[in-house]
PDB file of C-alpha atoms in Angstrom:
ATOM      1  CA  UNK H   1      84.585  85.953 112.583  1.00  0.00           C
ATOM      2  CA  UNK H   2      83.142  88.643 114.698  1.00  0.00           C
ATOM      3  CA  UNK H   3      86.507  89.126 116.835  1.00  0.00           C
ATOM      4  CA  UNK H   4      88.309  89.422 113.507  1.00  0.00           C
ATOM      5  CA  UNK H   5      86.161  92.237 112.439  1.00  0.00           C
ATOM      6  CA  UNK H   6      86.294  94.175 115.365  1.00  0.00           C
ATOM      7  CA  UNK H   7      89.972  93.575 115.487  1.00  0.00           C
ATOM      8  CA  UNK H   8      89.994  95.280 111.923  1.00  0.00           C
ATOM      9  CA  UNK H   9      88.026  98.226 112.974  1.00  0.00           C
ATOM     10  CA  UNK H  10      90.539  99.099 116.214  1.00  0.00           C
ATOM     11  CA  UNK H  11      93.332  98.464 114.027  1.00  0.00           C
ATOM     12  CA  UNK H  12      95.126 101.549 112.774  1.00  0.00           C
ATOM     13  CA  UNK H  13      95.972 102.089 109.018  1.00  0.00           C
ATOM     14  CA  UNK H  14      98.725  99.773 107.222  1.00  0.00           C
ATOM     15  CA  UNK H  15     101.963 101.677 107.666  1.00  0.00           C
ATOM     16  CA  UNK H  16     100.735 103.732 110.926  1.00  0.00           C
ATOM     17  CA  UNK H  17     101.987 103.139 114.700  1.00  0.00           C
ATOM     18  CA  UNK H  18      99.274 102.059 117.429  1.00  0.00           C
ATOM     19  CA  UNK H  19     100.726 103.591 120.347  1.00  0.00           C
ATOM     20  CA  UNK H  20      99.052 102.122 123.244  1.00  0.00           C
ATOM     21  CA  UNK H  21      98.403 103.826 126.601  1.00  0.00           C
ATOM     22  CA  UNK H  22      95.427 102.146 128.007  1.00  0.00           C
ATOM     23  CA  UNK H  23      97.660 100.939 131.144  1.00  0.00           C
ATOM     24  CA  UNK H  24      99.635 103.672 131.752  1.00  0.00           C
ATOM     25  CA  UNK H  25      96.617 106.292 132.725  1.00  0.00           C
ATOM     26  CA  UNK H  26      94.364 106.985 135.038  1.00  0.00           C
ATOM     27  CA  UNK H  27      90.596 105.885 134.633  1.00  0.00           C
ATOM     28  CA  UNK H  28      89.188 109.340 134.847  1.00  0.00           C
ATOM     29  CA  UNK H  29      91.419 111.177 132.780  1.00  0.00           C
ATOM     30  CA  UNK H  30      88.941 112.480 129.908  1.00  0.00           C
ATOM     31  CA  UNK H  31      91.655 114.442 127.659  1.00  0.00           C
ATOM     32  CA  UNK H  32      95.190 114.146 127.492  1.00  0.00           C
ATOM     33  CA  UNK H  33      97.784 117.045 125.744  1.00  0.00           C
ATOM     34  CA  UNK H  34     100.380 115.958 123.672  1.00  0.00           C
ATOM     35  CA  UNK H  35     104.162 118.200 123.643  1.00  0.00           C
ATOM     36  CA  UNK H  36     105.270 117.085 119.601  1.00  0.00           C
ATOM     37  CA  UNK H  37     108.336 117.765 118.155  1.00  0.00           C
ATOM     38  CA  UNK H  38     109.223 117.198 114.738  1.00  0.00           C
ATOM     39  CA  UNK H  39     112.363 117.444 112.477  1.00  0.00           C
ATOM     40  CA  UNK H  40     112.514 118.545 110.044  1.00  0.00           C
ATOM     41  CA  UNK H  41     109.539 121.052 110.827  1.00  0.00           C
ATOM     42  CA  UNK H  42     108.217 121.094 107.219  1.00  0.00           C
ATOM     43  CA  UNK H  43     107.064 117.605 107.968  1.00  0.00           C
ATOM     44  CA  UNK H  44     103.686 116.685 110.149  1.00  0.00           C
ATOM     45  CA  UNK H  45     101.946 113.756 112.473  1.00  0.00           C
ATOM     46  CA  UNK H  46      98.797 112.729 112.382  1.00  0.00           C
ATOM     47  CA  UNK H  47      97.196 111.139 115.410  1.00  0.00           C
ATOM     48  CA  UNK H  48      93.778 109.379 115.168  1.00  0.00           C
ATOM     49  CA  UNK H  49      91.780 107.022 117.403  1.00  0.00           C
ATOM     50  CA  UNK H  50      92.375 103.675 116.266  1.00  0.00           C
ATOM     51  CA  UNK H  51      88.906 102.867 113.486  1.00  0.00           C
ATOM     52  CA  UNK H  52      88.531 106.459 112.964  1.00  0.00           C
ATOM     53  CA  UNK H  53      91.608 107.989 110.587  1.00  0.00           C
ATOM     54  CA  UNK H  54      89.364 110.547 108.686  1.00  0.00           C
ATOM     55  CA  UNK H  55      89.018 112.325 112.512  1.00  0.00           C
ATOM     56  CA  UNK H  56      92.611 113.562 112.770  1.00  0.00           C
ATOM     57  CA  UNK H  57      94.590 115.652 114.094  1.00  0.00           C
ATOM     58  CA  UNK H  58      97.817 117.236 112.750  1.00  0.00           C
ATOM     59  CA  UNK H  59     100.862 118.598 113.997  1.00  0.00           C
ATOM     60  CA  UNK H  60     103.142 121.224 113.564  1.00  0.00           C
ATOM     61  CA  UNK H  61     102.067 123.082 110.744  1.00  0.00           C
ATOM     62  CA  UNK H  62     105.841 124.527 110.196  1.00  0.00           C
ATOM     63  CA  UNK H  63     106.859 124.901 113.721  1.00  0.00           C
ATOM     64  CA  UNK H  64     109.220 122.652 115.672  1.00  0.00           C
ATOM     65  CA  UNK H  65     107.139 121.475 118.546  1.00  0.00           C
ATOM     66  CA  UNK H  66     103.381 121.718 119.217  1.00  0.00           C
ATOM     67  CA  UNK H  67     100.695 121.100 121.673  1.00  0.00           C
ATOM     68  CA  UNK H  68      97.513 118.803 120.966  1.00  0.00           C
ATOM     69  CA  UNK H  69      94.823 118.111 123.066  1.00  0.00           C
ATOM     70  CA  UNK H  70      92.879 114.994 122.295  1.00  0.00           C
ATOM     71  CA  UNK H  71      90.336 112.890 124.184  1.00  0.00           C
ATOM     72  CA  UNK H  72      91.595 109.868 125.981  1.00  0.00           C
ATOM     73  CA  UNK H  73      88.787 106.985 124.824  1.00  0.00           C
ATOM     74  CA  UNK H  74      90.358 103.945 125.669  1.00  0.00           C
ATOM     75  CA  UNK H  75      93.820 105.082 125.577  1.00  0.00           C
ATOM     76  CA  UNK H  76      95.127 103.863 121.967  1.00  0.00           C
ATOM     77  CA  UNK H  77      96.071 106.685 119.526  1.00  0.00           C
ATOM     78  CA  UNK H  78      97.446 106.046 115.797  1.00  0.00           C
ATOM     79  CA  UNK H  79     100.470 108.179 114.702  1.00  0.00           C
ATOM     80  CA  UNK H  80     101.150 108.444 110.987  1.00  0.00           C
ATOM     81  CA  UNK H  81     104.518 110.146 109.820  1.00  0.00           C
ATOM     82  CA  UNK H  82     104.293 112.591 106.486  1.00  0.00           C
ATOM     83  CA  UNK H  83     107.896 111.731 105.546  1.00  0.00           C
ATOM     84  CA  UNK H  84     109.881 108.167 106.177  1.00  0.00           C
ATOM     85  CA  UNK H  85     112.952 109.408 107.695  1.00  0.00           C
ATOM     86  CA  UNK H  86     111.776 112.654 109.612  1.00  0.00           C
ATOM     87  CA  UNK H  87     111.900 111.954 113.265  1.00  0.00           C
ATOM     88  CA  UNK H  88     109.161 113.403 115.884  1.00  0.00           C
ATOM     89  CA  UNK H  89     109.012 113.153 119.685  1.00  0.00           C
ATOM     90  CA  UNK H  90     106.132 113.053 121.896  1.00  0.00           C
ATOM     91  CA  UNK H  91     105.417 113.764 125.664  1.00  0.00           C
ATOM     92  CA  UNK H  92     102.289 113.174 127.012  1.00  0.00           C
ATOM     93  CA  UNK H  93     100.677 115.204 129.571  1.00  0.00           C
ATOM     94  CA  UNK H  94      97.917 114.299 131.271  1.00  0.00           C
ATOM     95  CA  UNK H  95      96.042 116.212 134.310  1.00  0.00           C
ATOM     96  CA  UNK H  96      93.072 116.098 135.750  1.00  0.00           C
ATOM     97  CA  UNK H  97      89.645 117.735 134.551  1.00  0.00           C
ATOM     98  CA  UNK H  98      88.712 120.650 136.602  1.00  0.00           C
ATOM     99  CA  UNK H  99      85.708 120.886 137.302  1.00  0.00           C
ATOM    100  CA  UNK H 100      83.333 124.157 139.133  1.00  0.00           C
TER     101      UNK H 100
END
């Protein structure tokens, strides 16, 4: 029962994508940017940490690509599309945190 909770507060919204890149980066990577493109640019993604939809962030507010920099956590993001058939692209960047 416990597991099956927990599993329903990582999960993302019904209808959004869990994109998952826990595996794919580094271990002390604290913040990763995001290159988005959408089409048409009217349209926007939101990306959230999986549990947490009401802290989102949006993209493109009217323009055709867009940069977003968002916290790495555990490495799972949700996307959520504004429009069914609009179609978005995404890059991510990720570099390490400079510190002085």
């Amino acid at each position: 029962m416990e597991k099956l909770l927990l599993a329903l507060v990582l999960a993302c919204q019904p209808g959004d994508r869990l994109w998952d890149l826990s595996g794919k980066l580094p271990r002390n990577l604290q913040f990763i940017d995001l290159v988005l493109s959408v089409d048409p640019i009217y349209t926007r993604l939101y990306i959230y940490a999986p549990g947490l939809p009401s802290e989102f962030q949006q993209c493109c507010s009217n323009k055709p690509t867009s940069v977003l920099r968002l916290p790495v956590g555990d490495g799972r993001f949700c996307i959520r599309q504004s429009q069914r058939q609009m179609k978005w692209r995404i890059q991510a960047i990720g570099r390490a945190d400079i510190e002085s």
